[in-house]
Amino acid sequence: MRSRESTREHVTVPWCDIPQPVPSPWVFADLAPLGLVDPDPLLSEADQVNGQLDLLVKIAHGESFLAYRRLRAVWDIVELVLLETGEELVRSQEYDLLDPYRQSAARVATALGISRIASEQLVARADAAFSRLPTLMAQLRDGQITPMMFDTAARRTEFVSSEHIEEVDYTVAEAIAGAGALSRVRTENIVDRVIHQIDPDAARYRREQAERRKNVQVKPLEDGLASILVIASAEDAALAMGAVDALVDACCDRDPRSKRALRAAAAIARLRGVPFTCACDRDDCTATLTDEGLSSQQAKIVLYAICDSRTLAGGDEPGYLDGHGVISADHVRDLAQREETTVRPLDLADLSPEPVDDTVRDSSTEIARTSLPSDPYRPTAATAAIARFLFGTCTTVGCTRPAWRCDLDHVEEFNQLCPEQGGPTCVCNLNPKCRWHHLLKTHGRTKIVDGSVGAEAGWRVESWWLDDQFVDENGDYWTSTTTPEGYTVSQKALNQWLFPGLRRLRCRHLADGARTSTPSTERGPVRARTRTEAKHAWRKARRARNRRLDEYDAVHNPPPF
């Protein structure tokens, strides 16, 4: 057999005597047929920004296809090595350390210059793609999911039995296809929910395997630093982090250390059993690092979890732990049995004066009692809990901040002077936003060229970040994020499976078209409304416009799946 060297060509350039590598053919490829072209520079800045965002999405589709093609090549190598080895020898090497799969991975590692672990993981992903998850693999090929989503699904379905893997593959693919924008955390939760519901034994076995990974490790870092990695249960880790933050919050505001440095110092002090002190060195220090002060801070550490009542009675329906995600039924019961746990019922009936008749198809009742009678701005405890658990995280696309560490925001702004003219305090108009994205919505604005008919050339108008929340024809809750230039991305509520009865609760705020007012665009020396009123009116009009465009696209441009 003739030996073959890696194909690496070189070229000599006039200004350098050393031969330079020839650029990849990708540099000279014509990508225009794929739509990978820059927007026309004669367009407005806003249209160019949107054009570049569209370009990023097309590039992501290309990355998905190339990831699929890489897995295809890896799997072809595995199959060819298996053919070379022969069926009889393959069976004899099934328990060998150097089986054909690992030898295939060694070939991949040699060509790509990656580690043995990385190459074996790549072979495992290719095996999952073509042996266990063909539907998700097809979505990766077609650009409907990203490589991150596929890798997440492949990793988390590793222990699903051959009896259930086909159903899990199809169900996960269907759920992902209809979920809108997905981050890694949202993908993990969708996959875990499907596994818990279809193959609870696999979820149970994965948790047993996870128990064995509990450990404490020290890893050296550069510049005289090191990290301590503690692997523990989700709830214990969250409580430990809360205890560290309680120490940090007890320091006075004059401590010169950053919050990160304070957390490190507090954790080390706890582990070493030495006092943690404020570093301000002032006689008037206001730190409350006494036993009484720390006790009051510790009392504020709360974890939130939710499950179906049947799970506590022994059922297999999974639960959800804020800041972590989907947890198994056994995990839910373990949490409920802890001495410090308080179990409170949460019933959708608290949102409605009349019960929903489950025996009548398409029965529904109207949502009511969502705000406090004494303060219409404040939601009831049931409304707040449902709004947080329904979405699970900050609702801005891509953000994974846990819902109970977010602000509960009125999507359509509440009118403090005249509540009837503003957004309602209701499940249809409340969702969690982290402090950063809450501030971005409130204060993030720019000025773009007004492209409306009859607008003066070059006239610029203020434009804000926009969010919206709506319910589709199936009763599913959605949120969307729109940039100041008008680029919109939507995503479905992460945890509607926790509240199946929510689809049968009808909201009058969505039915009466409350978000359809149009702001005035006339200029004048005197404002017709305050800046805040104009901003709120602009957002209401833009939400209505986005919905009309969505309805048009649903009829004339349906998705390909």
PDB file of C-alpha atoms in Angstrom, residues 388 393-396 399 401-409 431-444:
ATOM      1  CA  ARG A 388     -41.679  32.219  36.622  1.00  0.00           C
ATOM      2  CA  THR A 393     -35.328  31.495  32.607  1.00  0.00           C
ATOM      3  CA  CYS A 394     -35.032  35.098  31.496  1.00  0.00           C
ATOM      4  CA  THR A 395     -37.225  35.340  28.405  1.00  0.00           C
ATOM      5  CA  THR A 396     -34.756  37.335  26.308  1.00  0.00           C
ATOM      6  CA  CYS A 399     -30.298  34.307  28.180  1.00  0.00           C
ATOM      7  CA  ARG A 401     -30.564  33.410  33.999  1.00  0.00           C
ATOM      8  CA  PRO A 402     -32.853  31.342  36.291  1.00  0.00           C
ATOM      9  CA  ALA A 403     -36.378  32.747  36.568  1.00  0.00           C
ATOM     10  CA  TRP A 404     -36.363  33.164  40.351  1.00  0.00           C
ATOM     11  CA  ARG A 405     -33.223  35.307  40.092  1.00  0.00           C
ATOM     12  CA  CYS A 406     -34.900  37.633  37.572  1.00  0.00           C
ATOM     13  CA  ASP A 407     -37.251  40.599  37.798  1.00  0.00           C
ATOM     14  CA  LEU A 408     -40.889  39.813  36.984  1.00  0.00           C
ATOM     15  CA  ASP A 409     -41.587  42.261  34.172  1.00  0.00           C
ATOM     16  CA  ASN A 431     -42.463  37.119  32.361  1.00  0.00           C
ATOM     17  CA  PRO A 432     -39.041  36.978  34.031  1.00  0.00           C
ATOM     18  CA  LYS A 433     -36.178  39.174  32.817  1.00  0.00           C
ATOM     19  CA  CYS A 434     -32.706  39.361  34.262  1.00  0.00           C
ATOM     20  CA  ARG A 435     -31.686  42.792  35.482  1.00  0.00           C
ATOM     21  CA  TRP A 436     -29.457  43.414  32.435  1.00  0.00           C
ATOM     22  CA  HIS A 437     -32.152  42.660  29.858  1.00  0.00           C
ATOM     23  CA  HIS A 438     -34.760  44.501  31.922  1.00  0.00           C
ATOM     24  CA  LEU A 439     -32.538  47.600  31.763  1.00  0.00           C
ATOM     25  CA  LEU A 440     -31.895  47.014  28.054  1.00  0.00           C
ATOM     26  CA  LYS A 441     -35.637  47.007  27.381  1.00  0.00           C
ATOM     27  CA  THR A 442     -36.219  50.116  29.483  1.00  0.00           C
ATOM     28  CA  HIS A 443     -33.255  52.265  28.428  1.00  0.00           C
ATOM     29  CA  GLY A 444     -31.706  50.657  25.342  1.00  0.00           C
TER      30      GLY A 444
END
